């Protein structure tokens, strides 16, 4: 096999950066494993280590700072045959700490390489979660105030089934990486290296010192016996295969012709408890019964039983890409709270819009056609106003027909109404 390094994109690290040694070690590991580029995905984080995926001829995914592991998890679940290597700096490790813990607990077959050079190299040498307290850097005294994290210890405590510490300068790094990639479960290697571009400007650190530092830590060289357990995705697939198949959603048969052609937009303006959302849903079902595409957007306060309740429904024979209301066919006004929420709407309406207005609710001036509905006089409860307004709309054969409304009510209430 040959190198998988991208000859059109040579590494661009600062001279002497240990990232480049790690890059070549990883390439050697791939080469020794006999992997081809399409069998590998490199998922990178942000920072200098985030450039890794561009230097290889493999599948690549560049993530957000600290989130590379989450993308990698999704990728591995979807494409279990891929060998997935995640590269992350000590900065990304800190920002995405919860993702690291989740990955260790989950034990999905991924390999995480922490390119640990004890600072945020790319952004100016600010302190990271692994910066030693005695060091200086871009954050001034702040770097001395927080206890550095022992990545390996944290990973083991969180359940990593393979954890190792290494130096970017050790000769057997490719072999350790290969062992991690071949391991069936989550593997993490904390690779300690040197950032001459930033860290070395104000601190002394040599490969020998890294070796000495590593010797002082409890040894971590690979599988962690107390955390060995089955790999997540295989267990997941086993459980998933034993589940009852989920019922497919019930289809709604297209039986009617819509009364008007083209896109129809409807806004229901009411208050909490008026079953505005239910009415919107019924209108949507009515649209489906005429073979239309439907969207419903609701707007209400987080609190319940008080405040406005607004529902915007679009019925269209075409696919609905834009779900905003531009030219409503009907506006149904049922409560002052809803009017207050969409006060600006009324001035923009013209005669093409039909407003069904509860006669005890005031609205701002509008050029729309208004039909008043005396719900109070007809003793229609506030909770039934929205449904009654749909009946008025259907009676006028606007947006929906009486047959469409009937079918939707039967569908929604399963003939109990
Ligand atoms: S800033 Fe540091 S980590 Fe980044 S490329 Fe330069 S030496 Fe390497």
Short mmCIF file of C-alpha atoms and ligand atoms in Angstrom, two decimals:
data_model
loop_
_atom_site.label_atom_id
_atom_site.label_comp_id
_atom_site.label_asym_id
_atom_site.label_seq_id
_atom_site.Cartn_x
_atom_site.Cartn_y
_atom_site.Cartn_z
CA UNK A 1 0.00 0.00 0.00
CA UNK A 2 1.05 3.59 -0.43
CA UNK A 3 0.79 6.76 1.53
CA UNK A 4 -2.63 8.39 1.75
CA UNK A 5 -1.17 11.87 2.11
CA UNK A 6 -2.60 14.42 -0.29
CA UNK A 7 0.29 15.45 -2.55
CA UNK A 8 -1.59 18.54 -3.68
CA UNK A 9 -1.86 19.83 -0.15
CA UNK A 10 1.39 19.48 1.77
CA UNK A 11 1.25 20.19 5.51
CA UNK A 12 1.29 23.88 6.41
CA UNK A 13 2.22 23.67 10.09
CA UNK A 14 4.84 26.01 11.60
CA UNK A 15 8.39 24.63 11.33
CA UNK A 16 9.00 22.09 14.07
CA UNK A 17 5.31 21.65 14.96
CA UNK A 18 4.70 18.21 16.40
CA UNK A 19 1.39 18.02 14.53
CA UNK A 20 3.39 17.14 11.42
CA UNK A 21 5.02 14.15 13.14
CA UNK A 22 1.56 12.95 14.23
CA UNK A 23 0.31 13.40 10.67
CA UNK A 24 3.04 11.14 9.30
CA UNK A 25 2.54 8.61 12.11
CA UNK A 26 -1.15 8.39 11.22
CA UNK A 27 -0.33 7.95 7.55
CA UNK A 28 2.05 5.12 8.45
CA UNK A 29 -0.64 3.46 10.55
CA UNK A 30 -3.11 3.60 7.66
CA UNK A 31 -0.45 2.30 5.30
CA UNK A 32 0.48 -0.58 7.57
CA UNK A 33 -3.18 -1.52 7.97
CA UNK A 34 -3.52 -1.64 4.19
CA UNK A 35 -6.42 0.81 4.23
CA UNK A 36 -7.57 2.69 1.18
CA UNK A 37 -8.80 6.27 1.33
CA UNK A 38 -12.44 5.32 0.87
CA UNK A 39 -12.28 3.06 3.93
CA UNK A 40 -11.39 5.96 6.22
CA UNK A 41 -13.08 9.14 7.39
CA UNK A 42 -11.09 11.78 9.21
CA UNK A 43 -13.32 14.05 11.27
CA UNK A 44 -11.48 17.13 12.40
CA UNK A 45 -12.20 19.77 15.00
CA UNK A 46 -11.17 23.45 14.96
CA UNK A 47 -7.61 24.67 15.43
CA UNK A 48 -4.34 23.62 13.80
CA UNK A 49 -5.29 19.97 14.34
CA UNK A 50 -8.46 20.80 12.40
CA UNK A 51 -6.41 20.97 9.21
CA UNK A 52 -5.67 17.23 9.37
CA UNK A 53 -8.48 16.06 7.13
CA UNK A 54 -7.25 18.26 4.27
CA UNK A 55 -3.85 16.57 4.17
CA UNK A 56 -5.21 13.08 3.46
CA UNK A 57 -6.92 11.50 0.50
CA UNK A 58 -9.71 10.05 2.61
CA UNK A 59 -13.30 10.95 3.37
CA UNK A 60 -13.31 14.13 5.43
CA UNK A 61 -15.61 16.11 7.68
CA UNK A 62 -14.58 19.35 9.36
CA UNK A 63 -16.65 20.10 12.43
CA UNK A 64 -17.30 22.90 14.89
CA UNK A 65 -15.01 23.53 17.83
CA UNK A 66 -15.35 20.67 20.31
CA UNK A 67 -18.11 18.95 18.36
CA UNK A 68 -16.12 16.69 16.02
CA UNK A 69 -16.96 13.63 18.13
CA UNK A 70 -20.70 14.13 17.71
CA UNK A 71 -20.43 14.23 13.91
CA UNK A 72 -18.17 11.21 14.03
CA UNK A 73 -20.73 9.33 16.14
CA UNK A 74 -23.48 9.99 13.58
CA UNK A 75 -21.20 9.03 10.74
CA UNK A 76 -20.18 5.78 12.41
CA UNK A 77 -23.81 4.82 13.09
CA UNK A 78 -24.70 5.44 9.45
CA UNK A 79 -21.54 3.96 7.94
CA UNK A 80 -20.25 1.32 10.38
CA UNK A 81 -17.77 -0.06 7.87
CA UNK A 82 -15.68 3.15 7.89
CA UNK A 83 -12.57 3.51 10.02
CA UNK A 84 -13.19 6.85 11.69
CA UNK A 85 -10.39 8.91 13.20
CA UNK A 86 -11.19 12.15 15.00
CA UNK A 87 -8.47 14.77 15.45
CA UNK A 88 -8.92 17.33 18.18
CA UNK A 89 -6.63 19.72 20.00
CA UNK A 90 -6.54 20.30 23.73
CA UNK A 91 -8.67 23.42 23.06
CA UNK A 92 -11.40 21.41 21.36
CA UNK A 93 -11.14 18.87 24.14
CA UNK A 94 -12.00 21.55 26.69
CA UNK A 95 -14.76 23.19 24.65
CA UNK A 96 -16.33 19.85 23.80
CA UNK A 97 -15.66 18.17 27.13
CA UNK A 98 -19.20 16.84 27.47
CA UNK A 99 -18.92 15.25 24.03
CA UNK A 100 -15.74 13.50 25.11
CA UNK A 101 -17.48 12.11 28.20
CA UNK A 102 -20.42 10.93 26.08
CA UNK A 103 -18.09 9.23 23.60
CA UNK A 104 -16.24 7.42 26.41
CA UNK A 105 -19.51 6.27 27.97
CA UNK A 106 -21.02 5.22 24.66
CA UNK A 107 -18.13 3.08 23.41
CA UNK A 108 -18.79 3.55 19.71
CA UNK A 109 -15.97 2.29 17.52
CA UNK A 110 -14.12 5.60 16.94
CA UNK A 111 -10.54 6.65 17.46
CA UNK A 112 -9.90 10.05 18.99
CA UNK A 113 -6.43 11.56 18.69
CA UNK A 114 -5.95 14.48 21.06
CA UNK A 115 -3.15 16.63 19.67
CA UNK A 116 -2.23 18.02 23.04
CA UNK A 117 0.27 20.87 22.86
CA UNK A 118 -0.86 22.59 26.06
CA UNK A 119 -2.31 25.72 24.49
CA UNK A 120 -4.65 27.18 21.89
CA UNK A 121 -1.99 27.40 19.17
CA UNK A 122 -3.95 28.80 16.27
CA UNK A 123 -5.55 31.71 18.13
CA UNK A 124 -2.54 33.06 20.00
CA UNK A 125 -1.33 30.66 22.67
CA UNK A 126 -4.15 31.15 25.17
CA UNK A 127 -4.37 28.65 28.01
CA UNK A 128 -6.25 25.42 27.44
CA UNK A 129 -7.50 22.74 29.85
CA UNK A 130 -4.09 21.02 29.71
CA UNK A 131 -1.84 24.07 30.18
CA UNK A 132 0.52 23.47 33.12
CA UNK A 133 0.09 26.00 35.94
CA UNK A 134 3.73 27.13 35.80
CA UNK A 135 3.60 28.12 32.11
CA UNK A 136 3.14 31.52 30.48
CA UNK A 137 1.06 32.31 27.43
CA UNK A 138 -1.46 34.45 25.65
CA UNK A 139 -3.84 34.59 28.63
CA UNK A 140 -1.37 36.12 31.09
CA UNK A 141 -1.90 35.02 34.68
CA UNK A 142 -5.19 33.26 33.86
CA UNK A 143 -3.27 30.21 32.66
CA UNK A 144 -1.82 29.72 36.14
CA UNK A 145 -5.10 29.62 37.98
CA UNK A 146 -6.77 26.46 36.73
CA UNK A 147 -5.64 22.92 37.43
CA UNK A 148 -4.78 21.13 34.18
CA UNK A 149 -6.84 18.13 33.19
CA UNK A 150 -5.32 14.66 32.93
CA UNK A 151 -7.02 13.62 29.69
CA UNK A 152 -6.33 9.90 30.13
CA UNK A 153 -7.67 9.78 33.69
CA UNK A 154 -10.84 11.61 32.71
CA UNK A 155 -11.38 9.26 29.76
CA UNK A 156 -10.93 6.15 31.89
CA UNK A 157 -13.23 7.52 34.60
CA UNK A 158 -15.87 8.19 31.92
CA UNK A 159 -15.66 4.62 30.61
CA UNK A 160 -13.20 4.70 27.69
CA UNK A 161 -12.36 1.10 26.88
CA UNK A 162 -9.05 2.01 25.23
CA UNK A 163 -6.93 4.87 26.53
CA UNK A 164 -3.30 5.68 25.95
CA UNK A 165 -0.87 8.49 26.54
CA UNK A 166 1.89 9.08 24.06
CA UNK A 167 4.53 11.50 22.93
CA UNK A 168 4.41 12.86 19.38
CA UNK A 169 8.10 11.89 19.27
CA UNK A 170 7.90 8.23 20.19
CA UNK A 171 8.90 5.84 17.43
CA UNK A 172 6.10 3.36 17.96
CA UNK A 173 3.35 5.98 17.62
CA UNK A 174 2.11 4.51 14.29
CA UNK A 175 1.82 1.07 15.92
CA UNK A 176 -0.13 2.53 18.87
CA UNK A 177 -2.46 4.35 16.47
CA UNK A 178 -3.01 1.14 14.53
CA UNK A 179 -3.84 -0.70 17.74
CA UNK A 180 -6.35 2.04 18.62
CA UNK A 181 -7.98 2.01 15.17
CA UNK A 182 -8.25 -1.79 15.18
CA UNK A 183 -9.74 -1.78 18.68
CA UNK A 184 -13.49 -2.55 18.70
CA UNK A 185 -14.77 0.27 20.82
CA UNK A 186 -13.95 3.87 21.65
CA UNK A 187 -10.23 4.54 21.72
CA UNK A 188 -8.46 7.71 22.73
CA UNK A 189 -4.79 8.64 22.56
CA UNK A 190 -3.61 11.75 24.35
CA UNK A 191 -0.60 12.68 22.19
CA UNK A 192 1.57 15.27 23.86
CA UNK A 193 3.58 17.50 21.57
CA UNK A 194 5.16 20.88 21.08
CA UNK A 195 3.79 24.06 19.52
CA UNK A 196 6.84 26.13 18.52
CA UNK A 197 4.64 28.82 16.95
CA UNK A 198 3.07 29.82 20.27
CA UNK A 199 3.84 27.73 23.34
CA UNK A 200 7.61 27.66 22.88
CA UNK A 201 7.74 31.44 22.59
CA UNK A 202 7.26 31.77 26.32
CA UNK A 203 7.89 28.28 27.69
CA UNK A 204 10.55 25.64 27.53
CA UNK A 205 9.45 22.18 26.45
CA UNK A 206 11.49 19.44 24.80
CA UNK A 207 10.66 15.89 23.67
CA UNK A 208 12.74 14.67 26.63
CA UNK A 209 10.64 16.69 29.06
CA UNK A 210 7.49 15.26 27.52
CA UNK A 211 8.89 11.75 28.11
CA UNK A 212 9.66 12.63 31.72
CA UNK A 213 6.20 14.13 32.23
CA UNK A 214 4.59 11.02 30.80
CA UNK A 215 6.62 8.79 33.11
CA UNK A 216 5.22 10.63 36.12
CA UNK A 217 1.66 9.84 35.12
CA UNK A 218 -0.04 6.52 35.79
CA UNK A 219 0.60 4.31 32.74
CA UNK A 220 -2.13 4.04 30.11
CA UNK A 221 -1.16 1.97 27.10
CA UNK A 222 -4.29 0.65 25.45
CA UNK A 223 -7.29 -1.46 26.48
CA UNK A 224 -8.68 -0.57 29.90
CA UNK A 225 -9.73 -3.93 31.43
CA UNK A 226 -12.39 -2.54 33.76
CA UNK A 227 -14.12 -0.72 30.89
CA UNK A 228 -14.12 -3.48 28.28
CA UNK A 229 -17.66 -4.12 27.01
CA UNK A 230 -19.47 -4.67 23.72
CA UNK A 231 -19.19 -1.95 21.11
CA UNK A 232 -22.17 0.43 21.01
CA UNK A 233 -23.30 0.21 17.39
CA UNK A 234 -23.35 -3.59 17.32
CA UNK A 235 -25.45 -3.69 20.52
CA UNK A 236 -27.67 -0.94 19.13
CA UNK A 237 -28.28 -2.86 15.91
CA UNK A 238 -29.04 -6.02 17.85
CA UNK A 239 -31.64 -4.25 20.02
CA UNK A 240 -33.07 -2.34 17.07
CA UNK A 241 -33.50 -5.56 15.08
CA UNK A 242 -35.51 -7.10 17.93
CA UNK A 243 -37.97 -4.20 18.15
CA UNK A 244 -41.50 -4.41 16.78
CA UNK A 245 -41.59 -2.48 13.50
CA UNK A 246 -43.15 0.94 14.00
CA UNK A 247 -46.51 1.52 12.41
CA UNK A 248 -46.32 3.59 9.29
CA UNK A 249 -48.20 6.87 9.54
CA UNK A 250 -51.76 6.58 8.35
CA UNK A 251 -52.23 8.07 4.92
CA UNK A 252 -55.03 10.50 4.14
CA UNK A 253 -56.69 9.72 0.88
CA UNK A 254 -57.05 12.57 -1.62
CA UNK A 255 -60.78 12.50 -2.45
CA UNK A 256 -61.86 16.08 -3.08
CA UNK A 257 -61.11 18.99 -5.34
CA UNK A 258 -60.03 22.16 -3.53
CA UNK A 259 -62.50 25.00 -4.09
CA UNK A 260 -59.81 27.41 -5.36
CA UNK A 261 -56.68 26.63 -7.36
CA UNK A 262 -53.19 27.59 -6.19
CA UNK A 263 -51.63 28.32 -2.81
CA UNK A 264 -54.01 29.28 -0.01
CA UNK A 265 -52.74 30.87 3.19
CA UNK A 266 -54.85 31.14 6.35
CA UNK A 267 -54.07 32.82 9.67
CA UNK A 268 -56.00 32.05 12.85
CA UNK A 269 -55.67 34.76 15.52
CA UNK A 270 -56.93 33.75 18.93
CA UNK A 271 -55.96 33.17 22.51
CA UNK A 272 -54.74 30.24 24.57
CA UNK A 273 -57.47 27.67 25.18
CA UNK A 274 -59.45 28.49 22.02
CA UNK A 275 -58.23 25.36 20.24
CA UNK A 276 -56.55 27.49 17.59
CA UNK A 277 -53.86 24.87 16.94
CA UNK A 278 -56.48 22.11 16.67
CA UNK A 279 -58.42 24.18 14.13
CA UNK A 280 -55.20 24.72 12.18
CA UNK A 281 -54.58 20.99 12.24
CA UNK A 282 -58.10 20.29 11.00
CA UNK A 283 -57.65 22.78 8.18
CA UNK A 284 -54.38 21.02 7.31
CA UNK A 285 -56.08 17.62 7.26
CA UNK A 286 -58.81 19.08 5.05
CA UNK A 287 -56.07 20.20 2.66
CA UNK A 288 -54.56 16.72 2.65
CA UNK A 289 -57.98 15.28 1.83
CA UNK A 290 -57.83 17.38 -1.35
CA UNK A 291 -54.33 16.10 -2.20
CA UNK A 292 -52.64 19.38 -1.23
CA UNK A 293 -49.29 19.96 0.45
CA UNK A 294 -49.72 21.49 3.89
CA UNK A 295 -47.67 23.40 6.43
CA UNK A 296 -48.73 24.67 9.84
CA UNK A 297 -46.73 27.16 11.91
CA UNK A 298 -47.88 27.97 15.41
CA UNK A 299 -46.98 30.89 17.62
CA UNK A 300 -47.88 31.07 21.29
CA UNK A 301 -46.28 31.99 24.57
CA UNK A 302 -44.35 29.36 26.43
CA UNK A 303 -46.84 29.75 29.27
CA UNK A 304 -50.14 27.96 28.74
CA UNK A 305 -53.76 29.02 29.33
CA UNK A 306 -52.95 32.68 28.82
CA UNK A 307 -51.77 34.94 26.02
CA UNK A 308 -52.05 34.81 22.24
CA UNK A 309 -52.35 31.72 20.09
CA UNK A 310 -51.68 32.05 16.37
CA UNK A 311 -51.65 29.40 13.70
CA UNK A 312 -50.57 29.90 10.09
CA UNK A 313 -51.63 27.24 7.62
CA UNK A 314 -50.63 26.95 3.98
CA UNK A 315 -52.35 24.61 1.53
CA UNK A 316 -50.75 24.29 -1.87
CA UNK A 317 -50.79 21.98 -4.89
CA UNK A 318 -47.05 22.77 -5.23
CA UNK A 319 -44.27 21.78 -2.84
CA UNK A 320 -44.10 24.40 -0.07
CA UNK A 321 -40.54 25.68 0.27
CA UNK A 322 -41.28 29.01 1.91
CA UNK A 323 -43.56 28.60 4.91
CA UNK A 324 -44.10 32.31 5.59
CA UNK A 325 -47.44 33.99 4.89
CA UNK A 326 -47.26 36.53 2.06
CA UNK A 327 -50.82 36.97 0.87
CA UNK A 328 -53.45 35.35 3.11
CA UNK A 329 -56.66 34.12 1.54
CA UNK A 330 -58.33 34.27 4.96
CA UNK A 331 -57.65 35.71 8.39
CA UNK A 332 -59.79 34.41 11.22
CA UNK A 333 -59.99 36.80 14.16
CA UNK A 334 -61.20 35.26 17.41
CA UNK A 335 -59.52 37.06 20.32
CA UNK A 336 -57.84 40.42 21.04
CA UNK A 337 -54.61 38.67 22.12
CA UNK A 338 -54.15 37.24 18.62
CA UNK A 339 -54.89 40.62 17.03
CA UNK A 340 -52.29 42.28 19.25
CA UNK A 341 -49.75 39.66 18.21
CA UNK A 342 -50.25 40.38 14.48
CA UNK A 343 -51.36 44.02 14.63
CA UNK A 344 -49.24 45.04 11.63
CA UNK A 345 -50.86 42.44 9.42
CA UNK A 346 -54.16 44.24 8.88
CA UNK A 347 -52.83 47.37 7.15
CA UNK A 348 -51.22 45.20 4.45
CA UNK A 349 -54.35 43.24 3.54
CA UNK A 350 -56.37 44.05 0.42
CA UNK A 351 -59.82 43.13 -0.88
CA UNK A 352 -58.61 39.66 -1.92
CA UNK A 353 -58.34 38.61 1.73
CA UNK A 354 -61.39 37.48 3.64
CA UNK A 355 -61.44 38.39 7.32
CA UNK A 356 -63.83 36.41 9.52
CA UNK A 357 -64.09 38.63 12.57
CA UNK A 358 -65.68 37.71 15.87
CA UNK A 359 -68.04 40.66 16.35
CA UNK A 360 -66.85 41.24 19.94
CA UNK A 361 -63.18 41.60 18.88
CA UNK A 362 -61.86 44.85 17.45
CA UNK A 363 -59.36 44.96 14.62
CA UNK A 364 -57.26 47.77 13.10
CA UNK A 365 -58.32 49.36 9.82
CA UNK A 366 -58.07 47.03 6.83
CA UNK A 367 -59.07 47.01 3.15
CA UNK A 368 -59.83 43.29 3.37
CA UNK A 369 -63.37 41.96 2.94
CA UNK A 370 -64.84 41.50 6.42
CA UNK A 371 -67.48 39.02 7.48
CA UNK A 372 -68.60 39.40 11.07
CA UNK A 373 -69.54 36.38 13.13
CA UNK A 374 -71.69 36.81 16.20
CA UNK A 375 -70.34 33.85 18.18
CA UNK A 376 -71.53 35.36 21.45
CA UNK A 377 -75.10 35.89 20.21
CA UNK A 378 -75.18 32.34 18.90
CA UNK A 379 -73.88 31.08 22.25
CA UNK A 380 -70.87 29.47 20.74
CA UNK A 381 -68.33 28.89 23.47
CA UNK A 382 -64.91 30.56 23.19
CA UNK A 383 -63.34 27.16 22.95
CA UNK A 384 -65.48 26.34 19.89
CA UNK A 385 -65.00 29.62 18.02
CA UNK A 386 -62.11 28.40 15.89
CA UNK A 387 -64.00 25.32 14.72
CA UNK A 388 -67.13 27.37 14.07
CA UNK A 389 -65.06 29.83 12.01
CA UNK A 390 -63.79 26.95 9.88
CA UNK A 391 -67.44 26.03 9.27
CA UNK A 392 -68.14 29.58 8.10
CA UNK A 393 -65.14 29.42 5.76
CA UNK A 394 -66.25 26.06 4.37
CA UNK A 395 -69.83 27.36 4.00
CA UNK A 396 -68.44 30.12 1.76
CA UNK A 397 -66.47 27.49 -0.13
CA UNK A 398 -63.26 29.45 0.54
CA UNK A 399 -60.00 27.53 0.99
CA UNK A 400 -61.92 24.41 1.98
CA UNK A 401 -65.25 22.91 1.00
CA UNK A 402 -67.86 21.50 3.43
CA UNK A 403 -66.89 17.97 2.27
CA UNK A 404 -63.23 18.63 3.03
CA UNK A 405 -64.14 19.93 6.50
CA UNK A 406 -66.38 16.94 7.17
CA UNK A 407 -63.66 14.50 6.15
CA UNK A 408 -61.08 16.32 8.29
CA UNK A 409 -63.32 16.29 11.37
CA UNK A 410 -63.99 12.58 10.96
CA UNK A 411 -60.26 11.95 10.52
CA UNK A 412 -59.29 14.10 13.50
CA UNK A 413 -61.98 12.93 15.92
CA UNK A 414 -62.41 9.42 14.54
CA UNK A 415 -66.12 9.94 13.93
CA UNK A 416 -66.85 10.74 17.57
CA UNK A 417 -67.98 14.25 16.69
S1 LIG B 1 0.56 27.46 15.99
FE1 LIG B 1 1.45 25.77 17.11
S2 LIG B 1 0.05 24.06 16.74
FE2 LIG B 1 -0.35 25.60 15.19
S3 LIG B 1 0.88 25.02 13.46
FE3 LIG B 1 2.05 26.50 14.63
S4 LIG B 1 3.30 25.27 15.99
FE4 LIG B 1 1.71 23.95 15.21
#
